[in-house]
mmCIF file of C-alpha atoms and ligand atoms in Angstrom:
data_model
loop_
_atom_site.group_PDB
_atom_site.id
_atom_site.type_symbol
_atom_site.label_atom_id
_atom_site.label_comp_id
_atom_site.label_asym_id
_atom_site.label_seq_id
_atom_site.Cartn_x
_atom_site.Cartn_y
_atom_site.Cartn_z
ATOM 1 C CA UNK A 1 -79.933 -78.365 -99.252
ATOM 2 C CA UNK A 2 -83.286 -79.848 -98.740
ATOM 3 C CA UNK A 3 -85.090 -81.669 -101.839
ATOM 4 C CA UNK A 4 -88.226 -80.341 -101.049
ATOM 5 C CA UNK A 5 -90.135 -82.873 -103.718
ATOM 6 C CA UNK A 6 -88.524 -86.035 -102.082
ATOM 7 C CA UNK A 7 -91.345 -87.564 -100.177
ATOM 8 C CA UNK A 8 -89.732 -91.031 -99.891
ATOM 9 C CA UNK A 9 -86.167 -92.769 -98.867
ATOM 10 C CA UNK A 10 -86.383 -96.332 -99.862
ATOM 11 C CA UNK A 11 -83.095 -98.419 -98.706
ATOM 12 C CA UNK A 12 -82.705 -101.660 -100.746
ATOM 13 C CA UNK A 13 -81.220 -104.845 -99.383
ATOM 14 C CA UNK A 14 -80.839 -106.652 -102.367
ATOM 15 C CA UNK A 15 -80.919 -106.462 -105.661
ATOM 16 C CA UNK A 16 -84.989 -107.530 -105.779
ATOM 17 C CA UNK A 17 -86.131 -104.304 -104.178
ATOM 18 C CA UNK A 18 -83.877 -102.152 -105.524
ATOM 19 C CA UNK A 19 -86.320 -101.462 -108.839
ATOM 20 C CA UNK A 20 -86.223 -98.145 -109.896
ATOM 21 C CA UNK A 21 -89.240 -96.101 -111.701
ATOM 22 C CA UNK A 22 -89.642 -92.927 -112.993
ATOM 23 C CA UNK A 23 -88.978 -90.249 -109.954
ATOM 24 C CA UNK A 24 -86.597 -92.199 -108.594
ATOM 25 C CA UNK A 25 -83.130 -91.883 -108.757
ATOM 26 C CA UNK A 26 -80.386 -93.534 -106.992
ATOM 27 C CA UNK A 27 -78.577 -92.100 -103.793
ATOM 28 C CA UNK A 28 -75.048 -92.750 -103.671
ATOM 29 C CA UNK A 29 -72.570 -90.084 -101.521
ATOM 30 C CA UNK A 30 -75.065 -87.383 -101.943
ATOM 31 C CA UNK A 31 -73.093 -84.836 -102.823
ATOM 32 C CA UNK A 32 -74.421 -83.922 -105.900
ATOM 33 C CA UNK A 33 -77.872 -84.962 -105.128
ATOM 34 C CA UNK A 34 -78.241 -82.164 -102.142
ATOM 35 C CA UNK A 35 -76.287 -79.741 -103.675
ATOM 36 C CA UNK A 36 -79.520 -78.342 -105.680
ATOM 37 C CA UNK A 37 -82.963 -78.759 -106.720
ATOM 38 C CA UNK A 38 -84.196 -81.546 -107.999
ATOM 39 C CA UNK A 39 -87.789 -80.872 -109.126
ATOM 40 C CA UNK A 40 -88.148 -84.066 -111.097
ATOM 41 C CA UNK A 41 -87.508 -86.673 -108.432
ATOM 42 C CA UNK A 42 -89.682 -87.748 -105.603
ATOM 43 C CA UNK A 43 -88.242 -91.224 -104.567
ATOM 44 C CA UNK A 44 -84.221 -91.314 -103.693
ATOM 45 C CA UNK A 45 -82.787 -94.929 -103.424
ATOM 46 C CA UNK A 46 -79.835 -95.107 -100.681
ATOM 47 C CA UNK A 47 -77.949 -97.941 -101.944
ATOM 48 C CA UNK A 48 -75.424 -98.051 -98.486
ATOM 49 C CA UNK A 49 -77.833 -101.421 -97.442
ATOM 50 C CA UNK A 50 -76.957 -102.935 -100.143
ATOM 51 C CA UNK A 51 -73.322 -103.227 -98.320
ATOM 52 C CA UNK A 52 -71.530 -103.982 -101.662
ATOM 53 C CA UNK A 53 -67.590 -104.589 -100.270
ATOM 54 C CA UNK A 54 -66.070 -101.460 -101.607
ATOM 55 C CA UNK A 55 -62.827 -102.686 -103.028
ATOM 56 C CA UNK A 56 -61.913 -106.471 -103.869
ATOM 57 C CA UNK A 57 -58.867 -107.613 -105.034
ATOM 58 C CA UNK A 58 -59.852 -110.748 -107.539
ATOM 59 C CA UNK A 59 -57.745 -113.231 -109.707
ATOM 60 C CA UNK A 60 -57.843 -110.686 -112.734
ATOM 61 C CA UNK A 61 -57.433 -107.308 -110.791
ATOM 62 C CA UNK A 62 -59.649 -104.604 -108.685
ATOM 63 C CA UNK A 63 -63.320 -104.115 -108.408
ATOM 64 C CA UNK A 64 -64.183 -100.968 -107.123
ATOM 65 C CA UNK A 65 -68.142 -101.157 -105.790
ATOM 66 C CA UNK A 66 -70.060 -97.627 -106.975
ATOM 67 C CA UNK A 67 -70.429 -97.032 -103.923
ATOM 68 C CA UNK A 68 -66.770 -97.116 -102.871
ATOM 69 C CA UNK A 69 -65.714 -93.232 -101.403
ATOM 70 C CA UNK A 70 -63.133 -91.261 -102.471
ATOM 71 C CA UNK A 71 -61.689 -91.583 -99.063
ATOM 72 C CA UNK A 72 -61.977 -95.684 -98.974
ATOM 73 C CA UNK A 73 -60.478 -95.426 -102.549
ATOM 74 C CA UNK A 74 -57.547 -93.511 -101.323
ATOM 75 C CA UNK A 75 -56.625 -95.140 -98.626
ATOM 76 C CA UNK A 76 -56.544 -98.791 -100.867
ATOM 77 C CA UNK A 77 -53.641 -100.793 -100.207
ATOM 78 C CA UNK A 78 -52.162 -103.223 -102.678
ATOM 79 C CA UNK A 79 -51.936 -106.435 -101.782
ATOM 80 C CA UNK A 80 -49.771 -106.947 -104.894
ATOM 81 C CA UNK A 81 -46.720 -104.905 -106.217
ATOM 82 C CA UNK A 82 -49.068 -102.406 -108.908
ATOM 83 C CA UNK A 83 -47.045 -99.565 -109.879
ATOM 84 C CA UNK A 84 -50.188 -97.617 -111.007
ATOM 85 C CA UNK A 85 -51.808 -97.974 -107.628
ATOM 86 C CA UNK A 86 -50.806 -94.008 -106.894
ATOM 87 C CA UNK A 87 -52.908 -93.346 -109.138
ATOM 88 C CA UNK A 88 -56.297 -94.248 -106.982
ATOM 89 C CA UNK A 89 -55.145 -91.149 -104.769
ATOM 90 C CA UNK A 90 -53.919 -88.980 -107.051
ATOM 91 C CA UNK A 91 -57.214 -88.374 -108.688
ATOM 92 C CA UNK A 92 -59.692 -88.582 -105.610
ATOM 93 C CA UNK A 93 -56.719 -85.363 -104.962
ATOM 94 C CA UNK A 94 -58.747 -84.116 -108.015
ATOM 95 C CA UNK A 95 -61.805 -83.685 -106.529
ATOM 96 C CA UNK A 96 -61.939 -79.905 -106.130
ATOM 97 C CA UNK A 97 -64.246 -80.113 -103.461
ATOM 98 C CA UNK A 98 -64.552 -79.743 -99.659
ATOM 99 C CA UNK A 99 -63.219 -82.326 -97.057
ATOM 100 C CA UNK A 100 -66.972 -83.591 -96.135
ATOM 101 C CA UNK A 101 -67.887 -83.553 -100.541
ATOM 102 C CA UNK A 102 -64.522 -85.516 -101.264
ATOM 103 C CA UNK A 103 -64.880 -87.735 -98.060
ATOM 104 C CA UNK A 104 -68.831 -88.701 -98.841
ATOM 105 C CA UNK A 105 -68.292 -88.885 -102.865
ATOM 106 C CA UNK A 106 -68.565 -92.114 -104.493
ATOM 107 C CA UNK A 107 -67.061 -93.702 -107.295
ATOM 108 C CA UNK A 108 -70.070 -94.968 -108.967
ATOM 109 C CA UNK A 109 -71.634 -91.107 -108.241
ATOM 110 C CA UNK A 110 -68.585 -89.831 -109.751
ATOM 111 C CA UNK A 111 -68.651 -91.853 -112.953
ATOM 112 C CA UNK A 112 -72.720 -91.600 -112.883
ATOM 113 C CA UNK A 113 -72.862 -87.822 -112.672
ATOM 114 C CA UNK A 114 -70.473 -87.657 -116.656
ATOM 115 C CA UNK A 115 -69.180 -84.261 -115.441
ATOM 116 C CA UNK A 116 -66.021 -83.587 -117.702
ATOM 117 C CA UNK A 117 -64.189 -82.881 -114.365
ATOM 118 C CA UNK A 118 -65.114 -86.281 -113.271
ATOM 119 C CA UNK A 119 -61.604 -87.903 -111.782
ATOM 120 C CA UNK A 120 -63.458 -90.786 -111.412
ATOM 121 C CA UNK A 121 -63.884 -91.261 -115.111
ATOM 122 C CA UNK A 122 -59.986 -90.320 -115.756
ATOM 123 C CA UNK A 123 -59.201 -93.088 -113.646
ATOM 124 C CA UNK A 124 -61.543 -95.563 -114.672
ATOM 125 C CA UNK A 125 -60.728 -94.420 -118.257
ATOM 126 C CA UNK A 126 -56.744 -94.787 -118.106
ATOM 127 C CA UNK A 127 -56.876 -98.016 -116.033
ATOM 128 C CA UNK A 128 -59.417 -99.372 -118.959
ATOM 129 C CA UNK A 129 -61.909 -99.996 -116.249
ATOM 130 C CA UNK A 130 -64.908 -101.534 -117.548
ATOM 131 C CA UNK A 131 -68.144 -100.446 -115.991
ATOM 132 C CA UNK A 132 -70.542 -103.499 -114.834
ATOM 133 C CA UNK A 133 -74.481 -102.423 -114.750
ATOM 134 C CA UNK A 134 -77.257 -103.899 -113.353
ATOM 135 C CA UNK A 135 -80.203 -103.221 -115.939
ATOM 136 C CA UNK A 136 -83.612 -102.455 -114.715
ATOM 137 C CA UNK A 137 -85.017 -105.508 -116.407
ATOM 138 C CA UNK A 138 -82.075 -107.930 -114.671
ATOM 139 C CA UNK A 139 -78.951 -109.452 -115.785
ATOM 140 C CA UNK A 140 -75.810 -107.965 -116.032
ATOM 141 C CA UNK A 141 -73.867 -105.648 -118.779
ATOM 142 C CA UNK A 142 -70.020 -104.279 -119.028
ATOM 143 C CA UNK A 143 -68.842 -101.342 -120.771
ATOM 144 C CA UNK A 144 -65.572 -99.724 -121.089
ATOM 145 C CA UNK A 145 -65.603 -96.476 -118.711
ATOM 146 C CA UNK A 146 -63.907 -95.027 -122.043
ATOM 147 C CA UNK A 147 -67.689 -95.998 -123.651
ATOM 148 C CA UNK A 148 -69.717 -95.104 -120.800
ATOM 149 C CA UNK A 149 -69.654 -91.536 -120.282
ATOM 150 C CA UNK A 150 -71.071 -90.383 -123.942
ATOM 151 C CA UNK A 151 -71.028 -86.516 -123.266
ATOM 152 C CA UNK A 152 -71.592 -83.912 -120.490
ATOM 153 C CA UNK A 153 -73.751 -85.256 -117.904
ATOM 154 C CA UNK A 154 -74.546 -88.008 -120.496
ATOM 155 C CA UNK A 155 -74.066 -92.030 -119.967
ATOM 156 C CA UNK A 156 -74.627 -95.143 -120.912
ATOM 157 C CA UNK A 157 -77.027 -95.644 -118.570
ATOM 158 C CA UNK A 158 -80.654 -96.722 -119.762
ATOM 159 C CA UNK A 159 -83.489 -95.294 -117.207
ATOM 160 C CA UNK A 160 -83.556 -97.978 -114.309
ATOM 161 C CA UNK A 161 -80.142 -98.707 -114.382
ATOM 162 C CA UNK A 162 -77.689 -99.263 -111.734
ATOM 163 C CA UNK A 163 -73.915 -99.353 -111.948
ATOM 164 C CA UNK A 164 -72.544 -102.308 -109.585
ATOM 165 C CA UNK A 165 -68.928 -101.764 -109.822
ATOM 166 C CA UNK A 166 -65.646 -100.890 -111.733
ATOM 167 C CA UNK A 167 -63.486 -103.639 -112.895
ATOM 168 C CA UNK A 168 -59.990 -102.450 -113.173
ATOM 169 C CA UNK A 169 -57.481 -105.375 -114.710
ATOM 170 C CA UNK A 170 -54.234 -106.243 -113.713
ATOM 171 C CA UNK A 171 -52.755 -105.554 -116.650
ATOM 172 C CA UNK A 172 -53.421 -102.148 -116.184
ATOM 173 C CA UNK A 173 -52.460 -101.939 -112.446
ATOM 174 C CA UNK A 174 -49.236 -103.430 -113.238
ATOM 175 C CA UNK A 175 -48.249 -100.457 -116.020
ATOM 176 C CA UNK A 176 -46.313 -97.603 -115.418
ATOM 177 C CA UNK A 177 -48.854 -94.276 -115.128
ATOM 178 C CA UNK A 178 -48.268 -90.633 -115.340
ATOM 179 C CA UNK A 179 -50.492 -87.813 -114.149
ATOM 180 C CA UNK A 180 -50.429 -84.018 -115.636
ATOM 181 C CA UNK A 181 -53.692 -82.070 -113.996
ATOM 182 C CA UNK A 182 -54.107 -77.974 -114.881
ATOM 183 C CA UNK A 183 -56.968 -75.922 -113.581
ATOM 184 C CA UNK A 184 -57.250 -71.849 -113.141
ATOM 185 C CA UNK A 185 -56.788 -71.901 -109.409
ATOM 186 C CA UNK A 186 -54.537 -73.946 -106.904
ATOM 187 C CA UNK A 187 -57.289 -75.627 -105.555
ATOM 188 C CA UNK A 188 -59.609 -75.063 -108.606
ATOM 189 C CA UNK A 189 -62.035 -77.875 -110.712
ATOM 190 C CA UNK A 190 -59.358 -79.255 -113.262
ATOM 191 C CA UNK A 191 -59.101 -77.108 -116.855
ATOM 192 C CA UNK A 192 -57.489 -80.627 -117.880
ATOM 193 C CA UNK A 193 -56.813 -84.146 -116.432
ATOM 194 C CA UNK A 194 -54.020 -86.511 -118.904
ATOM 195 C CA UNK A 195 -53.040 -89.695 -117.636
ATOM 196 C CA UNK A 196 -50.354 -91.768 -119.680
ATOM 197 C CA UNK A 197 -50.494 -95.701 -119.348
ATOM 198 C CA UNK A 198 -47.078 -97.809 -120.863
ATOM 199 C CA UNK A 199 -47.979 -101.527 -119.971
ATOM 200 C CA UNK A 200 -45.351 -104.235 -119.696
ATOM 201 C CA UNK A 201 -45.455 -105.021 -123.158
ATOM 202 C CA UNK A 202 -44.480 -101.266 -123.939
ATOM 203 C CA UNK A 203 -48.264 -100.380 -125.009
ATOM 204 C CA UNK A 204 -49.150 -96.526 -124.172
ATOM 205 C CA UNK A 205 -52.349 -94.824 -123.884
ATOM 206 C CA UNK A 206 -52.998 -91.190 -123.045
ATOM 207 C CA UNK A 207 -56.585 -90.584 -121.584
ATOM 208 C CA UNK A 208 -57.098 -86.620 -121.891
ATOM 209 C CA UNK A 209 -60.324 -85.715 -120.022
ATOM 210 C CA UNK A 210 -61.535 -82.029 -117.712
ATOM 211 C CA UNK A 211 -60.228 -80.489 -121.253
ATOM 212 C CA UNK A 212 -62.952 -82.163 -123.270
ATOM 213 C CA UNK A 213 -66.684 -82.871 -122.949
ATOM 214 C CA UNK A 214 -65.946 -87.004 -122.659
ATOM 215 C CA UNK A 215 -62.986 -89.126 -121.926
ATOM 216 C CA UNK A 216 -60.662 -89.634 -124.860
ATOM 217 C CA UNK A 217 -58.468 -92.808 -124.696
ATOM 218 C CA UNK A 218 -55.438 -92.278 -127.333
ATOM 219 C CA UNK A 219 -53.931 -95.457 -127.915
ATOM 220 C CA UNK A 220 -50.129 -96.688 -129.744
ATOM 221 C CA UNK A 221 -48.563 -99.915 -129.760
ATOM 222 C CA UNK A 222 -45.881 -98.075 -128.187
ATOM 223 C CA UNK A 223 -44.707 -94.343 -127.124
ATOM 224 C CA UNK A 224 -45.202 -92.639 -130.118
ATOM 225 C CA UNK A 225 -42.896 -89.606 -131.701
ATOM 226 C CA UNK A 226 -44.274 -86.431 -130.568
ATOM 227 C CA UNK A 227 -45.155 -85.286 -133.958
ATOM 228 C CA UNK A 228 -47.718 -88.925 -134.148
ATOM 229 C CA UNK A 229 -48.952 -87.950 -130.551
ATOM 230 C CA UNK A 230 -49.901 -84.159 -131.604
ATOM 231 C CA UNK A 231 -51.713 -85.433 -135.180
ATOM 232 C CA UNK A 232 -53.686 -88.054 -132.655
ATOM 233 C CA UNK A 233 -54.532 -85.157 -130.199
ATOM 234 C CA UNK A 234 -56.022 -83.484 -133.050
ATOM 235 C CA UNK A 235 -58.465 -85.922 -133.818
ATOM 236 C CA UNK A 236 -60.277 -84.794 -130.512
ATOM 237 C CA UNK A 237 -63.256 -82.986 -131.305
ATOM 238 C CA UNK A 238 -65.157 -82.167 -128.424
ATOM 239 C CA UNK A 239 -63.057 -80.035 -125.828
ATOM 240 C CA UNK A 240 -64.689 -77.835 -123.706
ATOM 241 C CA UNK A 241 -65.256 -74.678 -123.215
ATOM 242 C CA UNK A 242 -67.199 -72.848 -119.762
ATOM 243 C CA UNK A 243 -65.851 -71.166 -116.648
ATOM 244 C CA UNK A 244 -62.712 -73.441 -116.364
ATOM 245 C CA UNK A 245 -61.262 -72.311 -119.705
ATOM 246 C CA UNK A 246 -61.780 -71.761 -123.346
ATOM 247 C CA UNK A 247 -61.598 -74.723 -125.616
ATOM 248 C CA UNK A 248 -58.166 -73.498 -128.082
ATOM 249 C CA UNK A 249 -56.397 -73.197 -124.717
ATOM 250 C CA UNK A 250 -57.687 -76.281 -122.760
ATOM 251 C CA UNK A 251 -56.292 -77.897 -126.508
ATOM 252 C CA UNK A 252 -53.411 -76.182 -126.312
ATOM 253 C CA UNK A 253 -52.260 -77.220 -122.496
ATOM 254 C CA UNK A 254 -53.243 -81.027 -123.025
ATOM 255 C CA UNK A 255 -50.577 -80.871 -125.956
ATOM 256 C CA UNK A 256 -47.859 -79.504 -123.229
ATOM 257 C CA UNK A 257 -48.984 -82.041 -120.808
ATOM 258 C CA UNK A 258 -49.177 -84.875 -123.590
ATOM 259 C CA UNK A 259 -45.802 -83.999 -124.124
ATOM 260 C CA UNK A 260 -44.527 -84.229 -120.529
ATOM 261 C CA UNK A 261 -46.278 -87.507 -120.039
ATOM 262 C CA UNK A 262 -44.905 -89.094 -122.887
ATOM 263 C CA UNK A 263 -41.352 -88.051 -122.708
ATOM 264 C CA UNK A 264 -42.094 -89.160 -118.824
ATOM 265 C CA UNK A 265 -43.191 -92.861 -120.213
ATOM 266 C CA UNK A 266 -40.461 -93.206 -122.969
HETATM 267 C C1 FAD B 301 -68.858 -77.763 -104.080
HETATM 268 C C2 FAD B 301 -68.835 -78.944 -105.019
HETATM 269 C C3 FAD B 301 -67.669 -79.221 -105.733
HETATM 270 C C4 FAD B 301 -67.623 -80.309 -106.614
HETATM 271 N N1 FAD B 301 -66.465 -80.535 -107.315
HETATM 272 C C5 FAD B 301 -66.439 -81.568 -108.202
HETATM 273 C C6 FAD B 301 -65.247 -81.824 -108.983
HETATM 274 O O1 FAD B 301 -64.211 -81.153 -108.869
HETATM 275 N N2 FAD B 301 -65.287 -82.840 -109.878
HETATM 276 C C7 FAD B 301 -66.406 -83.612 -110.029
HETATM 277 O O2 FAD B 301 -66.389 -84.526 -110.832
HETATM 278 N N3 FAD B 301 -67.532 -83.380 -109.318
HETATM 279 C C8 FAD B 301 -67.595 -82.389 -108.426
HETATM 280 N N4 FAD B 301 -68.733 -82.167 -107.718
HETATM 281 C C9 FAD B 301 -69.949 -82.979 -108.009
HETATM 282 C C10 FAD B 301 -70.110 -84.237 -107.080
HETATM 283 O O3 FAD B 301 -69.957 -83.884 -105.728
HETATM 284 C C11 FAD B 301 -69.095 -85.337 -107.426
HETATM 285 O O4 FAD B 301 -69.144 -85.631 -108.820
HETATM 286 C C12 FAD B 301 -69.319 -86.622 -106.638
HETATM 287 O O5 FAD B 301 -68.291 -87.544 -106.931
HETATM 288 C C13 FAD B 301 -70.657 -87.293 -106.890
HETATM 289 O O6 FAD B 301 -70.671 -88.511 -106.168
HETATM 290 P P1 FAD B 301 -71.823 -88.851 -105.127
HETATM 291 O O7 FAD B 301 -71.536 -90.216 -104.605
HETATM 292 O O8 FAD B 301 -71.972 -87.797 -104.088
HETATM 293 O O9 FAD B 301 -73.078 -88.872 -106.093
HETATM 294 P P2 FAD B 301 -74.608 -88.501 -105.830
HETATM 295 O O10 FAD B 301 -74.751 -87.029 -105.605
HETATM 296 O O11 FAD B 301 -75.205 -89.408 -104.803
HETATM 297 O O12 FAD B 301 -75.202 -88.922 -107.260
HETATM 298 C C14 FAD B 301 -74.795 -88.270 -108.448
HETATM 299 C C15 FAD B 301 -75.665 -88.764 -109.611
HETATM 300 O O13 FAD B 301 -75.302 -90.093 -109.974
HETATM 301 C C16 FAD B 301 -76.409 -90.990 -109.809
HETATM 302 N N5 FAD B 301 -75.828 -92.224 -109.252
HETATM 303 C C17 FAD B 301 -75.013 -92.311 -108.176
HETATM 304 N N6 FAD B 301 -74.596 -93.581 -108.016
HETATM 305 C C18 FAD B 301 -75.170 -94.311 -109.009
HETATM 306 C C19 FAD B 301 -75.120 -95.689 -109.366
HETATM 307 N N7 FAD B 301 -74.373 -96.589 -108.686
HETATM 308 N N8 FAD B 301 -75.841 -96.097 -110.433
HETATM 309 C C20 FAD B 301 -76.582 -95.211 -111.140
HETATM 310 N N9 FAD B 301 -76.654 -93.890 -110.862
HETATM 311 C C21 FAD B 301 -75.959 -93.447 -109.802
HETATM 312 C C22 FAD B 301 -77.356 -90.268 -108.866
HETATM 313 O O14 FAD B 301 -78.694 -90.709 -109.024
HETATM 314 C C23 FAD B 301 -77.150 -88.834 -109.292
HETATM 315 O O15 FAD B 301 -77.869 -88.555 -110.464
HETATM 316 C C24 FAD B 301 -68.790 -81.123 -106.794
HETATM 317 C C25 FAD B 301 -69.951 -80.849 -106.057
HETATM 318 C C26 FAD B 301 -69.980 -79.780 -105.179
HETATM 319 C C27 FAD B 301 -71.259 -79.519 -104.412
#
């Protein structure tokens, strides 16, 4: 739709000019952005010029730019023997969204936007990606994913902020992953997104997220009993409830799906 309030586009080429005031926010795929009103905003900031290299395989893993697509995301090929890299495709798959909406999205717009459905977070989350910002007054800062995204549509992010990339280590791309997704419709938004993790050294984590309102990272020294997974799932507190599903059964099919993925993993 047209942002009727925008009355600039400012493209960046570096980090100097990329300052961000009040009005402004940052333009990544879009998709979100046009798809309705945004009375509050008169500046967008396209950050394509900024030509950050999407994906980079480094000594200790992946970086993912924010401004990565789904589609460049999917399409990543390992130079390195990662078992969880089917993964990366399985959740931009998660994006219940149209071919131009799942082909424009970002990562960093993804992770930025804290929707519960966010696929982007479930990734970043399982993979224990940490989240590198550029803070409006300079420097750099890293957060786990698992810390970013606080609530709904709620972030670590301070006003001015930019997220730069997604570090994703090794150690995680070398585990063994397993996915469980559940939503009301074939091709509906997920109900609930759980992701299982057992690293080489026989470490598991269970990331449940869709169900609840942020990303919950469950973690055991190694694949627990079922009875010690259920008393952790309890712990959650903040699942969801809104056109998707209600909250006791979004619980109750993250405990089925727990259960899959860890008899999966063990
Ligand atoms: C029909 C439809 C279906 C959708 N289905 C889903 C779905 O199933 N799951 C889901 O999660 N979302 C869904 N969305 C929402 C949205 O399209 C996606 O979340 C998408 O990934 C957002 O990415 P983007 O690059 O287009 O972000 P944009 O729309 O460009 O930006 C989203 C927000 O993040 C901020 N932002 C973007 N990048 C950065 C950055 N690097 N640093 C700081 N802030 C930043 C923007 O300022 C904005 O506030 C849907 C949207 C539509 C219209």
């Amino acid at each position: 739709m047209d942002l009727h309030t925008i009355t600039e586009v400012r493209r960046p080429a570096s980090r100097s000019e990329l300052a961000l005031g009040p009005g402004d926010a940052v333009l990544a795929g879009g998709t979100w952005l046009f798809s309705e009103p945004q009375p509050d905003l008169h500046t967008l900031v396209d950050l394509r010029d900024l030509a950050w290299p999407p994906l980079e395989v480094t000594g200790s893993g992946l970086t993912i730019a924010a401004t990565c697509t789904l589609r460049q995301l999917a399409a990543f090929r390992s130079p390195h023997r990662w078992p969880a890299v089917p993964l990366l495709p399985r959740c931009c798959q998660a994006l219940a969204a149209s071919f131009t909406i799942c082909h424009q999205a970002t990562v960093g717009g993804n992770i930025c936007l804290g929707l519960p459905v966010g696929p982007m977070i479930a990734l970043a989350v399982a993979l224990d990606g940490v989240a590198l910002v550029w803070p409006a007054g300079g420097g750099e800062r890293r957060v786990p994913v698992a810390e970013f995204v606080t609530g709904v549509r709620r972030t670590a992010l301070d006003p001015g902020d930019v997220l730069r990339a997604v570090e994703i280590p090794g150690r995680a791309l070398r585990a063994t992953t397993a996915y469980r997704r559940i939503a009301l419709s074939p091709v509906g938004r997920s109900a609930a997104l759980v992701i299982g993790r057992r690293d080489g050294d026989g470490r598991f984590s269970l990331t449940v997220t869709a169900a609840t309102e942020r990303p919950y990272q469950l973690r055991f020294p190694a694949v627990p009993p079922p009875q010690d997974l259920l008393v952790a799932l309890a712990g959650i507190e903040r699942w969801c409830t809104d056109l998707r599903g209600a909250s006791d059964w979004r619980e109750h099919v993250t405990g089925l799906l727990a259960e899959e993925i860890r008899a999966e993993l063990s």
